[in-house]
PDB file with SEQRES, HELIX, SHEET and CRYST1 records, atoms N, CA, C and O in Angstrom:
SEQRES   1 A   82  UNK UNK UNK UNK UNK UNK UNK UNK UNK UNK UNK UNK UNK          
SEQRES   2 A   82  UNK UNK UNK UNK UNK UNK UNK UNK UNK UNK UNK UNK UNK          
SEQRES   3 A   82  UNK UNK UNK UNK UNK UNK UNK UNK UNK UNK UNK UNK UNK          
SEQRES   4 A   82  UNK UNK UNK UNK UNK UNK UNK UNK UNK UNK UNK UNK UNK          
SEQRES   5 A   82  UNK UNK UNK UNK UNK UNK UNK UNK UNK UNK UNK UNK UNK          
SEQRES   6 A   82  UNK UNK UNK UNK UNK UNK UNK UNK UNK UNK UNK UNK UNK          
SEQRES   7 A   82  UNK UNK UNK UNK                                              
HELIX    1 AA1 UNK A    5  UNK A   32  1                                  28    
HELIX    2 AA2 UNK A   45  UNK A   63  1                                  19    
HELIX    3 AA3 UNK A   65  UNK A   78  1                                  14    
CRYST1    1.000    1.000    1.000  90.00  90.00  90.00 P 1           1          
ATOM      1  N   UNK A   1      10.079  -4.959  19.356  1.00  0.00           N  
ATOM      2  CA  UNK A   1      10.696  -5.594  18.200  1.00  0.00           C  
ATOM      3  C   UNK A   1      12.070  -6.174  18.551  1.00  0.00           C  
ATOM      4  O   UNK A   1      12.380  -7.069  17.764  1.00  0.00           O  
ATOM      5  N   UNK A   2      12.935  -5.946  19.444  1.00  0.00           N  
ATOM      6  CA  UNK A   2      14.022  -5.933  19.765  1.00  0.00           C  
ATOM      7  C   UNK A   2      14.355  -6.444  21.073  1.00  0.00           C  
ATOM      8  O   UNK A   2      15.444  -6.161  21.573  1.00  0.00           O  
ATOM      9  N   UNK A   3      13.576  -7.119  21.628  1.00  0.00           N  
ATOM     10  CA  UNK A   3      13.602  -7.828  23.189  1.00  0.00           C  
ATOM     11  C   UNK A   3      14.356  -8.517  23.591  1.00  0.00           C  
ATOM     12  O   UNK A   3      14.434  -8.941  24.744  1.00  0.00           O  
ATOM     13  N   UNK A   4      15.290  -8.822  22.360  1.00  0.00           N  
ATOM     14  CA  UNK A   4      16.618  -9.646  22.915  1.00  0.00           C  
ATOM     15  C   UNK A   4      17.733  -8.525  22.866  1.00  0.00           C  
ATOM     16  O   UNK A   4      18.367  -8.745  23.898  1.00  0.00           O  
ATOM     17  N   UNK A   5      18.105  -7.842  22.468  1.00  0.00           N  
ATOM     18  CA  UNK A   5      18.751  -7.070  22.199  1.00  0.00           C  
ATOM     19  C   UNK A   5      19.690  -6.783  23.636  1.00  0.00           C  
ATOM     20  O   UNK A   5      20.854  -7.173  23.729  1.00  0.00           O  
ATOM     21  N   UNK A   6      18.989  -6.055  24.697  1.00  0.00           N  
ATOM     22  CA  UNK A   6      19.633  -6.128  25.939  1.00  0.00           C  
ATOM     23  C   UNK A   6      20.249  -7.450  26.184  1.00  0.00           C  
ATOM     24  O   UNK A   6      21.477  -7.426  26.096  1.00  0.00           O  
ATOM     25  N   UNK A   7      19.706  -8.638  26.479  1.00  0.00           N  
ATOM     26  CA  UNK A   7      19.700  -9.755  26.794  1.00  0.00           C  
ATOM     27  C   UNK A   7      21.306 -10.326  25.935  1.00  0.00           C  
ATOM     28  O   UNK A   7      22.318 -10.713  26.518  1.00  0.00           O  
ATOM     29  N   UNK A   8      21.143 -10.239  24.737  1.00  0.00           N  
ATOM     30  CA  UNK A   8      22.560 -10.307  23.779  1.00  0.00           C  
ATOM     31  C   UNK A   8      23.641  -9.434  23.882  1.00  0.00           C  
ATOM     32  O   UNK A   8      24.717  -9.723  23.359  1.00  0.00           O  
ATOM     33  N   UNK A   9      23.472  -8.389  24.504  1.00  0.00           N  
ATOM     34  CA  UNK A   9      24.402  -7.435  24.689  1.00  0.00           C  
ATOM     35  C   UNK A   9      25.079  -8.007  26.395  1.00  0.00           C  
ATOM     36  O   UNK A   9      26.302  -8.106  26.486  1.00  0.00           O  
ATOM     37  N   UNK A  10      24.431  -8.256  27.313  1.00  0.00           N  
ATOM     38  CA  UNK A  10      24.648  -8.761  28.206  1.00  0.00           C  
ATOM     39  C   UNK A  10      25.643 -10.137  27.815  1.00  0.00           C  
ATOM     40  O   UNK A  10      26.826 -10.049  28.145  1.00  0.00           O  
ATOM     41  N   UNK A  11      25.275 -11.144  27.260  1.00  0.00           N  
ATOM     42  CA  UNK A  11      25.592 -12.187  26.668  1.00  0.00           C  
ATOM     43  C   UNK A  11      27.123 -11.934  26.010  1.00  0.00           C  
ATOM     44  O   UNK A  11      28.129 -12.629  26.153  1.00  0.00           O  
ATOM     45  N   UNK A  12      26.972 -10.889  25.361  1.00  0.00           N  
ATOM     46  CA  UNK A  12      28.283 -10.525  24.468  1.00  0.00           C  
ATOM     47  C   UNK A  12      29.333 -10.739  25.616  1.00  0.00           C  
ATOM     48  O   UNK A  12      30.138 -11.627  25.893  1.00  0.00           O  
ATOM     49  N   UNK A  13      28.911  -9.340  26.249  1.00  0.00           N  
ATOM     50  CA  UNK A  13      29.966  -8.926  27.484  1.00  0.00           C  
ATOM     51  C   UNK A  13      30.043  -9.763  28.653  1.00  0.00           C  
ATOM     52  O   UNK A  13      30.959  -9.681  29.471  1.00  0.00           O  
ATOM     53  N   UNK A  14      29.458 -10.252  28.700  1.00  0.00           N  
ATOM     54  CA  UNK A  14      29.838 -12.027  29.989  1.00  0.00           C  
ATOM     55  C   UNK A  14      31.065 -12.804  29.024  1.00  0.00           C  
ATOM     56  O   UNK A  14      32.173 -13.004  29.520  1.00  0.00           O  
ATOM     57  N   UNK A  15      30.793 -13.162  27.797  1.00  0.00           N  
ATOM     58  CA  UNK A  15      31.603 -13.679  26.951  1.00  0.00           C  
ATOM     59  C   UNK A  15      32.921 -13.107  26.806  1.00  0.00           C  
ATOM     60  O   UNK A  15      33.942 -13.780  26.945  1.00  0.00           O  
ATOM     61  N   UNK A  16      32.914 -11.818  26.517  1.00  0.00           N  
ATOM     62  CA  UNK A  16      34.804 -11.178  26.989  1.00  0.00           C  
ATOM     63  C   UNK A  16      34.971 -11.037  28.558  1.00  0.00           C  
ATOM     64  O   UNK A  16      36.167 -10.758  28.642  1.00  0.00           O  
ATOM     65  N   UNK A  17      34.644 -11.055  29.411  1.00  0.00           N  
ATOM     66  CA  UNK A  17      34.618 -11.305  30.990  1.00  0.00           C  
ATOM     67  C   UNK A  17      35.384 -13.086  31.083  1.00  0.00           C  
ATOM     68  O   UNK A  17      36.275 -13.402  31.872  1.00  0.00           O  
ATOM     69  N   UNK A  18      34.904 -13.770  30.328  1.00  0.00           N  
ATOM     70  CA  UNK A  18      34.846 -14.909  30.745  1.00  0.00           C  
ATOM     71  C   UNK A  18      36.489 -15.477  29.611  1.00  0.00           C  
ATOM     72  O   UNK A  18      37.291 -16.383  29.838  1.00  0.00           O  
ATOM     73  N   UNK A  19      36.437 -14.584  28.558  1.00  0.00           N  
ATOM     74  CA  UNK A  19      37.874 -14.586  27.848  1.00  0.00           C  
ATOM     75  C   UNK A  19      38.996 -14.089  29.080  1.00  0.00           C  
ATOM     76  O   UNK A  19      39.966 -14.702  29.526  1.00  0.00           O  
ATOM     77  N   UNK A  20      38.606 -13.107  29.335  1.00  0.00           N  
ATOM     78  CA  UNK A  20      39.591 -12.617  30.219  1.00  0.00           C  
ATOM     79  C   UNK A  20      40.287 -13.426  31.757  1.00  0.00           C  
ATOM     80  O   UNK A  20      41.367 -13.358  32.344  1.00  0.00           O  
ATOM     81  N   UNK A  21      39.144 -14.092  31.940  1.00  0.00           N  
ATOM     82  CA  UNK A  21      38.730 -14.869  32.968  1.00  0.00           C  
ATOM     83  C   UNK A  21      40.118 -16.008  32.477  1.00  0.00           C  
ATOM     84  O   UNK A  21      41.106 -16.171  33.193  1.00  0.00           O  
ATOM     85  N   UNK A  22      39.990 -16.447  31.625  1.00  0.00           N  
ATOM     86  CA  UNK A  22      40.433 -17.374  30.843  1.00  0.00           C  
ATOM     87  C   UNK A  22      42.220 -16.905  30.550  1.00  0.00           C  
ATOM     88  O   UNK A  22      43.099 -17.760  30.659  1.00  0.00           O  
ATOM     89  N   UNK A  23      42.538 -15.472  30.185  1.00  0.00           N  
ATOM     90  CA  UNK A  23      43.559 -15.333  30.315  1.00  0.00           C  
ATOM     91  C   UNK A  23      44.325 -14.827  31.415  1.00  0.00           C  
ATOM     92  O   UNK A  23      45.552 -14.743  31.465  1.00  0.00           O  
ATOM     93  N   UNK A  24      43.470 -14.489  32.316  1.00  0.00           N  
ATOM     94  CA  UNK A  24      44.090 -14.167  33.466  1.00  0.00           C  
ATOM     95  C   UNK A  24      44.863 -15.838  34.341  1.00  0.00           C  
ATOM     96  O   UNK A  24      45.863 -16.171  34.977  1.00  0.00           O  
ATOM     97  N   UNK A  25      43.551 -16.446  33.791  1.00  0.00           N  
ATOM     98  CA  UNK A  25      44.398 -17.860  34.497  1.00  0.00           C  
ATOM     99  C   UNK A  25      45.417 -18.887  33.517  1.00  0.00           C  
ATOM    100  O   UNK A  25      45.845 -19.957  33.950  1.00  0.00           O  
ATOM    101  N   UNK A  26      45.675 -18.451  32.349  1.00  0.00           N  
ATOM    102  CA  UNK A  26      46.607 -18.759  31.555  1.00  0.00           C  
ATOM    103  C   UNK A  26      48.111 -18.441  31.948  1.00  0.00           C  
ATOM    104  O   UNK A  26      49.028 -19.228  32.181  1.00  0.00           O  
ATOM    105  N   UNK A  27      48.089 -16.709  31.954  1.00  0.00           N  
ATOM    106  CA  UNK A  27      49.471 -16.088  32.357  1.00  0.00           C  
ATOM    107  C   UNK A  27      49.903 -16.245  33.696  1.00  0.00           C  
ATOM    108  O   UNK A  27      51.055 -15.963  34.025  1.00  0.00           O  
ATOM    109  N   UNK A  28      48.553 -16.932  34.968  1.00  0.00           N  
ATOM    110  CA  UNK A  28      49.448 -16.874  36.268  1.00  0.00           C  
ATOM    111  C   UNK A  28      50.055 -18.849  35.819  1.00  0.00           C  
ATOM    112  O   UNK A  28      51.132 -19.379  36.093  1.00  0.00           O  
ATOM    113  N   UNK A  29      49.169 -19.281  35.280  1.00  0.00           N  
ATOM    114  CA  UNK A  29      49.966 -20.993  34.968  1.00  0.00           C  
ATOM    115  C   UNK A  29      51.394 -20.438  34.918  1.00  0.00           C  
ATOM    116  O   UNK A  29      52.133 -20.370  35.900  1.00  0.00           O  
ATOM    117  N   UNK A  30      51.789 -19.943  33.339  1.00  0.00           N  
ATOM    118  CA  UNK A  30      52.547 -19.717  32.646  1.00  0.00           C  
ATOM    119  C   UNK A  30      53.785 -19.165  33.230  1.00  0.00           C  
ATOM    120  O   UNK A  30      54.961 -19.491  33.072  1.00  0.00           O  
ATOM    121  N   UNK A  31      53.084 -18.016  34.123  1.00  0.00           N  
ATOM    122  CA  UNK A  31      54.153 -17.647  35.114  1.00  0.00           C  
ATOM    123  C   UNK A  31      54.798 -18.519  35.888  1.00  0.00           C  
ATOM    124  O   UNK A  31      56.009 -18.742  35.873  1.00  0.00           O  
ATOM    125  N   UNK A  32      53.837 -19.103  36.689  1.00  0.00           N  
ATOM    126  CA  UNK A  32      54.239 -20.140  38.118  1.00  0.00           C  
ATOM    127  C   UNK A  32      54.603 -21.110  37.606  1.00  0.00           C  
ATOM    128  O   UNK A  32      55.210 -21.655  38.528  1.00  0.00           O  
ATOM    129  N   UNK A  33      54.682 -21.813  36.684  1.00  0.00           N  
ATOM    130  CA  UNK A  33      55.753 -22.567  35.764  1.00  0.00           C  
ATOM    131  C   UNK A  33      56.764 -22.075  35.265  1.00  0.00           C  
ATOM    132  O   UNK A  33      57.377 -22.767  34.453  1.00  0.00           O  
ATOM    133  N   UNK A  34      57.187 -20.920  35.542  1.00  0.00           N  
ATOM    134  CA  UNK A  34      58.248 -19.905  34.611  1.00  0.00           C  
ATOM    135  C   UNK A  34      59.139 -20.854  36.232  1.00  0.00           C  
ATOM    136  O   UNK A  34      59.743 -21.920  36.353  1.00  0.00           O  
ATOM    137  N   UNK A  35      58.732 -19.663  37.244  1.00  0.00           N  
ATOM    138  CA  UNK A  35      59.445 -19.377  38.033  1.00  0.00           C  
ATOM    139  C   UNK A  35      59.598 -20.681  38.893  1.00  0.00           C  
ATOM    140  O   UNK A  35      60.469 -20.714  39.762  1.00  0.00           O  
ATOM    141  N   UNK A  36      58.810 -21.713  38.682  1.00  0.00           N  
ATOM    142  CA  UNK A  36      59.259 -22.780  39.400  1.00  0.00           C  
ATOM    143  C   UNK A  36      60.410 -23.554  38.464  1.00  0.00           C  
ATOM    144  O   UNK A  36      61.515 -23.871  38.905  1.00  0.00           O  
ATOM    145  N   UNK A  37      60.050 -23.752  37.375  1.00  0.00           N  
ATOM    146  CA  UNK A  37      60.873 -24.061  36.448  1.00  0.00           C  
ATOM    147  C   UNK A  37      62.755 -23.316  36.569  1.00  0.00           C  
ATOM    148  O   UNK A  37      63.707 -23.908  36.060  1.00  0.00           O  
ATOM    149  N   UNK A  38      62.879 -22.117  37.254  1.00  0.00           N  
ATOM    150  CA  UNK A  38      64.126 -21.443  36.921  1.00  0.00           C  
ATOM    151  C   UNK A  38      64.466 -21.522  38.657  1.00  0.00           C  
ATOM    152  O   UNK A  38      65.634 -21.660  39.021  1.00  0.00           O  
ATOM    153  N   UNK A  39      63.695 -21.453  39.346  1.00  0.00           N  
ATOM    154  CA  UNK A  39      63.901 -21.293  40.622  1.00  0.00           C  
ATOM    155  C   UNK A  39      64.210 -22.303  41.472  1.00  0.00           C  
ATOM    156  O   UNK A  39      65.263 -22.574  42.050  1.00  0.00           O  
ATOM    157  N   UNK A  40      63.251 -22.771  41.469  1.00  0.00           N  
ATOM    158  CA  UNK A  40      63.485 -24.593  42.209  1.00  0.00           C  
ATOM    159  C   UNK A  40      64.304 -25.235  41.675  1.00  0.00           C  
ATOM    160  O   UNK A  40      64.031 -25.510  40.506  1.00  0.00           O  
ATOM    161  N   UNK A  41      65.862 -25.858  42.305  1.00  0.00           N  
ATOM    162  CA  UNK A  41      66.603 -26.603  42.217  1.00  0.00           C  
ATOM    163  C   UNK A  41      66.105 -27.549  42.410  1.00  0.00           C  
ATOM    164  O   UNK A  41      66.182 -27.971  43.563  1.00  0.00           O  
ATOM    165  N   UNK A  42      65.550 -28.141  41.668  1.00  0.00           N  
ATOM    166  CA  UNK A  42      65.456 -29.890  41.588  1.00  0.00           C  
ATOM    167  C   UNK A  42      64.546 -30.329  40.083  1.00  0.00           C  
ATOM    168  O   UNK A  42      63.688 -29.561  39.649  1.00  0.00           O  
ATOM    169  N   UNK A  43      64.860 -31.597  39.417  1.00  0.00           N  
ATOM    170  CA  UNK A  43      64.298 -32.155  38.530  1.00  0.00           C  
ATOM    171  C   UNK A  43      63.303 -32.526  38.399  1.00  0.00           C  
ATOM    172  O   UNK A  43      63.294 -32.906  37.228  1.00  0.00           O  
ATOM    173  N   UNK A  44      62.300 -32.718  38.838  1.00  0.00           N  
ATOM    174  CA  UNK A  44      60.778 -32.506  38.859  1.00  0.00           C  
ATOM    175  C   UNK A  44      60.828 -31.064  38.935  1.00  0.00           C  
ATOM    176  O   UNK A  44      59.891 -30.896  38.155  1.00  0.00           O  
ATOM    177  N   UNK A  45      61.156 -29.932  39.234  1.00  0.00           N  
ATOM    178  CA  UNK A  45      60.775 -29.004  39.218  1.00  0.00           C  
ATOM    179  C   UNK A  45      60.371 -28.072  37.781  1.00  0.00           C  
ATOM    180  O   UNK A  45      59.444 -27.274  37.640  1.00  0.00           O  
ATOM    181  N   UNK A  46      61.319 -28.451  36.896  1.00  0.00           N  
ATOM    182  CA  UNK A  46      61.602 -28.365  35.450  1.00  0.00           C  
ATOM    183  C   UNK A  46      60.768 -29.003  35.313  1.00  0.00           C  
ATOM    184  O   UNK A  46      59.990 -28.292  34.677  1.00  0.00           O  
ATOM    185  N   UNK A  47      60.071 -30.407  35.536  1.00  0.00           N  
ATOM    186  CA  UNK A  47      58.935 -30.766  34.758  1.00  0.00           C  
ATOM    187  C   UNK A  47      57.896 -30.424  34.879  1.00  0.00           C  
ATOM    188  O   UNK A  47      57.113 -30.395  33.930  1.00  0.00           O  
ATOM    189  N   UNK A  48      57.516 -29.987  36.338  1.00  0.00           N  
ATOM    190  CA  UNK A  48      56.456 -29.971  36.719  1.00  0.00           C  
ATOM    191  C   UNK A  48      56.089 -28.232  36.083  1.00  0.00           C  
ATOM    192  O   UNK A  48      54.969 -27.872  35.717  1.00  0.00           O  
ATOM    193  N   UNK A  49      57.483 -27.254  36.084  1.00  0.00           N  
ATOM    194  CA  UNK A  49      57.347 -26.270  35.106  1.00  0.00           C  
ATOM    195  C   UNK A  49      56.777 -25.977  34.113  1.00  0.00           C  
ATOM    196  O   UNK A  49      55.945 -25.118  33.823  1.00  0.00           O  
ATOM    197  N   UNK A  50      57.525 -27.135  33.336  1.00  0.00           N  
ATOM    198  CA  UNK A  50      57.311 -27.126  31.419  1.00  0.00           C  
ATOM    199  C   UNK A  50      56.020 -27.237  31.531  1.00  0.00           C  
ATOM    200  O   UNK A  50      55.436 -26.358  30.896  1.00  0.00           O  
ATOM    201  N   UNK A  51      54.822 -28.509  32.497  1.00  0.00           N  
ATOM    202  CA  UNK A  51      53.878 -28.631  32.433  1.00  0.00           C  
ATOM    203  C   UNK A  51      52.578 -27.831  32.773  1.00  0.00           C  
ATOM    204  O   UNK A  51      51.409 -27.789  32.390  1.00  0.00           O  
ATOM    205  N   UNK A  52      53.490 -27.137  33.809  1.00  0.00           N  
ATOM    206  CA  UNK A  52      52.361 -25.865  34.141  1.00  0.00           C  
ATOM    207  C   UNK A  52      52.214 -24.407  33.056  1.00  0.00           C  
ATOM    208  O   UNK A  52      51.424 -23.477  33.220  1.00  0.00           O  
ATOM    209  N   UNK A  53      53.254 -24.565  31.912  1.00  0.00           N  
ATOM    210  CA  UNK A  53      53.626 -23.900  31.052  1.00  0.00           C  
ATOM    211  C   UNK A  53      52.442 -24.190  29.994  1.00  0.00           C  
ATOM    212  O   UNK A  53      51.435 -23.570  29.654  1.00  0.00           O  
ATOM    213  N   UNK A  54      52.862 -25.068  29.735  1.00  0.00           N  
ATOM    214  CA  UNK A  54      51.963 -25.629  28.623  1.00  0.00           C  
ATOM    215  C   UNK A  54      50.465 -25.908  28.928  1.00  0.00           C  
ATOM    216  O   UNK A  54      49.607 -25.851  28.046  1.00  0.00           O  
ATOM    217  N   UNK A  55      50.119 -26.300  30.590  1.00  0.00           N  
ATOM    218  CA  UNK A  55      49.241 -26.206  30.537  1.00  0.00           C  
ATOM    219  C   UNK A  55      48.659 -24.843  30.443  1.00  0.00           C  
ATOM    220  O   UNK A  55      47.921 -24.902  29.460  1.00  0.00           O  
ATOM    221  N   UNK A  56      48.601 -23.713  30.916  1.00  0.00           N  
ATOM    222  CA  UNK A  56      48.976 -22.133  30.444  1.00  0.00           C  
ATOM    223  C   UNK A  56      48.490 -21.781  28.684  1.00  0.00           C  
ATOM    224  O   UNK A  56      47.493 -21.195  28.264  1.00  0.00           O  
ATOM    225  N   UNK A  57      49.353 -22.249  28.127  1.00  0.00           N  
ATOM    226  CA  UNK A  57      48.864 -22.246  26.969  1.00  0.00           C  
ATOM    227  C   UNK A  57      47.986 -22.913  26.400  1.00  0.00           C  
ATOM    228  O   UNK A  57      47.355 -22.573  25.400  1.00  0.00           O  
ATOM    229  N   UNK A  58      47.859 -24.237  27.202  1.00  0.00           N  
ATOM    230  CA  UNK A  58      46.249 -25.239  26.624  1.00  0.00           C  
ATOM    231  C   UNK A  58      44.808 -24.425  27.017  1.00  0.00           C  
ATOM    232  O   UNK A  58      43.801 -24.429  26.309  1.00  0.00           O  
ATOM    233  N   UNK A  59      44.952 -23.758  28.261  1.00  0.00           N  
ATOM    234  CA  UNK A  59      43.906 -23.323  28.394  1.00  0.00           C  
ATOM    235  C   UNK A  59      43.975 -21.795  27.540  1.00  0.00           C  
ATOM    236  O   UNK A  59      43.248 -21.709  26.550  1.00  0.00           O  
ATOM    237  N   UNK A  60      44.752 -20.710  27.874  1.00  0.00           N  
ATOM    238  CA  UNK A  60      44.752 -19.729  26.635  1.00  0.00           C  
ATOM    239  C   UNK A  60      43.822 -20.420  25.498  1.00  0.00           C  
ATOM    240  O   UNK A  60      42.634 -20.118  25.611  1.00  0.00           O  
ATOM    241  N   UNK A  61      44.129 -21.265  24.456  1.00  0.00           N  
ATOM    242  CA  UNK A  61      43.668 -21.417  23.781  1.00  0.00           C  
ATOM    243  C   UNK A  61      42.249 -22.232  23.341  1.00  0.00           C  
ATOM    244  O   UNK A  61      41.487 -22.018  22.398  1.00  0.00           O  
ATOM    245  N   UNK A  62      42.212 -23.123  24.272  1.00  0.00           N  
ATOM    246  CA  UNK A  62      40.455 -23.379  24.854  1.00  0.00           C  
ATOM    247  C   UNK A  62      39.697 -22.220  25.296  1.00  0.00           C  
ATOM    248  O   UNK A  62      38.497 -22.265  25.028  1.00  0.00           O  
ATOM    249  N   UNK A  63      40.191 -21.026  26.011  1.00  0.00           N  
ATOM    250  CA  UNK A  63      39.204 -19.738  26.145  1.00  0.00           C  
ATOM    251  C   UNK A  63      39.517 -18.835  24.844  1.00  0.00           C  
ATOM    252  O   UNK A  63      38.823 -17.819  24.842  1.00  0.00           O  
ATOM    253  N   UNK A  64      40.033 -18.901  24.185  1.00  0.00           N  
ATOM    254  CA  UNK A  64      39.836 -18.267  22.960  1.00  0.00           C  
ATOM    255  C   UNK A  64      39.030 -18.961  21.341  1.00  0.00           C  
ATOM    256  O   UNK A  64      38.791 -18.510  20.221  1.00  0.00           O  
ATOM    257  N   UNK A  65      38.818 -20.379  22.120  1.00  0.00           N  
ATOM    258  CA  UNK A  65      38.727 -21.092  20.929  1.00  0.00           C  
ATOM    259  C   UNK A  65      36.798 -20.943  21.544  1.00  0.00           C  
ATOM    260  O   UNK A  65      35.902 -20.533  20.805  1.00  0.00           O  
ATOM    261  N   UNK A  66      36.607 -21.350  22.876  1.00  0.00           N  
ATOM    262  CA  UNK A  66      35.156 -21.034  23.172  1.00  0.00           C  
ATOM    263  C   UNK A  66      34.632 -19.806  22.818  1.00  0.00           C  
ATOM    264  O   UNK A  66      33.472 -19.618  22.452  1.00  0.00           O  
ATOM    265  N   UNK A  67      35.843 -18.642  22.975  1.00  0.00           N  
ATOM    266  CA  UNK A  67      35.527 -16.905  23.150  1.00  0.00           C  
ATOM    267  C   UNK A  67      34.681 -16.665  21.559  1.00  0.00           C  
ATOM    268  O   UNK A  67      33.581 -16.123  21.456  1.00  0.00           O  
ATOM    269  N   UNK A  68      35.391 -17.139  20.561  1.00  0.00           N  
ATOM    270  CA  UNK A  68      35.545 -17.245  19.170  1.00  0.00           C  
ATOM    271  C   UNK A  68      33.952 -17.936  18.893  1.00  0.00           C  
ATOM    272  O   UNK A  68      32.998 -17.441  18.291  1.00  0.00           O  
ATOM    273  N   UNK A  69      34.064 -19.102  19.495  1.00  0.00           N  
ATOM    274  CA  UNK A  69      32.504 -19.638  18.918  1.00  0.00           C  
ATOM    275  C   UNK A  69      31.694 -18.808  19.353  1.00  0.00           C  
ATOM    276  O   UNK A  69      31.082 -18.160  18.504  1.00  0.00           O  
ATOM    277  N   UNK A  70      31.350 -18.485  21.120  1.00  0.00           N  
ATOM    278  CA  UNK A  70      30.217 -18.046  21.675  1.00  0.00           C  
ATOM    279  C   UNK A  70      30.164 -17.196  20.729  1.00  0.00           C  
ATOM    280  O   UNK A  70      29.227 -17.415  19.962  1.00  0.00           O  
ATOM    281  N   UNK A  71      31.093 -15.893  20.353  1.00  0.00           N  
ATOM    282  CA  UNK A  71      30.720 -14.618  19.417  1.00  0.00           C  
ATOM    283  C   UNK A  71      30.361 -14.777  18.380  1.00  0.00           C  
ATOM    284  O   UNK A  71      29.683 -13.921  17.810  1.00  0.00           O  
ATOM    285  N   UNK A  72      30.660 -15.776  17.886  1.00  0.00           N  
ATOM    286  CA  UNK A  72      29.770 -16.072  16.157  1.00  0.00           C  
ATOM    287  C   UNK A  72      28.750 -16.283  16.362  1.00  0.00           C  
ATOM    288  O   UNK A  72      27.972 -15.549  15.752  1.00  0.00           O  
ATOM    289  N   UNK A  73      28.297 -17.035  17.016  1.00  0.00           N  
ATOM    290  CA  UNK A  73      26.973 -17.553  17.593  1.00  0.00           C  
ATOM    291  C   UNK A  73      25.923 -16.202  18.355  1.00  0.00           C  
ATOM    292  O   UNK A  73      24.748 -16.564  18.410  1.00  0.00           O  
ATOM    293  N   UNK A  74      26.148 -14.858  18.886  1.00  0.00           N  
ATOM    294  CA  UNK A  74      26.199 -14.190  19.380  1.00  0.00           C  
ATOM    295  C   UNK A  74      25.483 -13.404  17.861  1.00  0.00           C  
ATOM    296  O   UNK A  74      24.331 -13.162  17.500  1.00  0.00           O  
ATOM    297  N   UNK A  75      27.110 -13.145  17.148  1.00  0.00           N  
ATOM    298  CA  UNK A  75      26.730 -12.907  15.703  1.00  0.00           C  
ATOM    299  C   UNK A  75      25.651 -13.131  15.153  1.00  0.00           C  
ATOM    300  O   UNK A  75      24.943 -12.168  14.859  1.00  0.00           O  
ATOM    301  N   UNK A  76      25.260 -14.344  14.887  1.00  0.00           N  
ATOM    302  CA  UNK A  76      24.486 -14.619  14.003  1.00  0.00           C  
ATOM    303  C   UNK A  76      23.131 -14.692  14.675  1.00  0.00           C  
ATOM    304  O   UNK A  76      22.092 -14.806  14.026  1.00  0.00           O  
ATOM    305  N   UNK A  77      23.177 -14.619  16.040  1.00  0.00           N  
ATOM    306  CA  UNK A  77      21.558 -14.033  16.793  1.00  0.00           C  
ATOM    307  C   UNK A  77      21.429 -12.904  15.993  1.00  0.00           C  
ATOM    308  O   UNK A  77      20.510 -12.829  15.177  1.00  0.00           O  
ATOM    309  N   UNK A  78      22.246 -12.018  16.135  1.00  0.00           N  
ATOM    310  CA  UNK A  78      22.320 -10.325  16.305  1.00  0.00           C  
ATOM    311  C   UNK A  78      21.638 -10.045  14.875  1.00  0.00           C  
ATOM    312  O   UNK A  78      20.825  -9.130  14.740  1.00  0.00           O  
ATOM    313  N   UNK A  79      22.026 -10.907  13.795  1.00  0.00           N  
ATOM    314  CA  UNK A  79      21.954 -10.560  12.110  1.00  0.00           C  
ATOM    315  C   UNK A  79      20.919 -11.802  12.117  1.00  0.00           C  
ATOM    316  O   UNK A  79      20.586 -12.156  10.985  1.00  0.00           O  
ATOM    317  N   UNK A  80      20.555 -12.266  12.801  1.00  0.00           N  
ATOM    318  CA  UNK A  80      18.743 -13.146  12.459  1.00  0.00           C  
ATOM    319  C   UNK A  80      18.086 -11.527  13.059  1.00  0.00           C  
ATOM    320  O   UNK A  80      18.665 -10.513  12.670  1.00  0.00           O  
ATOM    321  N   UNK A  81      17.534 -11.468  13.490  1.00  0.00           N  
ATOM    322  CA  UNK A  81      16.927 -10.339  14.535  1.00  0.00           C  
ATOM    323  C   UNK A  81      16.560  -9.429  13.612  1.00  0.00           C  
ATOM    324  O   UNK A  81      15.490  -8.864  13.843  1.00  0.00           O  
ATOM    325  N   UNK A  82      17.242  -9.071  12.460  1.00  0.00           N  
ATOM    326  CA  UNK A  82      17.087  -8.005  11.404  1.00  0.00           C  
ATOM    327  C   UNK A  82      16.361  -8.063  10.424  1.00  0.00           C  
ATOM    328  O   UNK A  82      16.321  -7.124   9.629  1.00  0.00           O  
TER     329      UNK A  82                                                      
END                                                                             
């Protein structure tokens, strides 16, 4: 009766793997734009900072904004099934 069940549970947990995935490479951007940004004496360095900053946060929020759908979607397998 339940043959997806494993299969969705698998699915779930690839999906926070792949969040994490997602913030792990957010905070090293974020970082390595910190520290190039404060460290490197020179003016491109500050830009190329701010940009690795922000890019940091563009992706953060593209893996949370995918993390968010896949699980509804995940969801609403889980509560058809019933």
């Amino acid at each position: 009766k339940h043959t997806r069940a494993p299969a969705l549970s698998r699915s779930r947990l690839a999906n926070e793997r792949t969040l994490l995935a997602y913030i792990r490479t957010s905070l090293a951007m974020i970082g390595l734009g910190a520290l190039l940004a404060k460290w490197v004496d020179h003016p491109s360095a500050l830009v190329g900072g701010v940009a690795l900053a922000i890019g940091g946060v563009a992706v953060l929020a593209v893996g949370l904004l995918r993390f968010v759908q896949e699980d509804r979607r995940y969801r609403r397998l889980t509560h058809s099934r019933d």
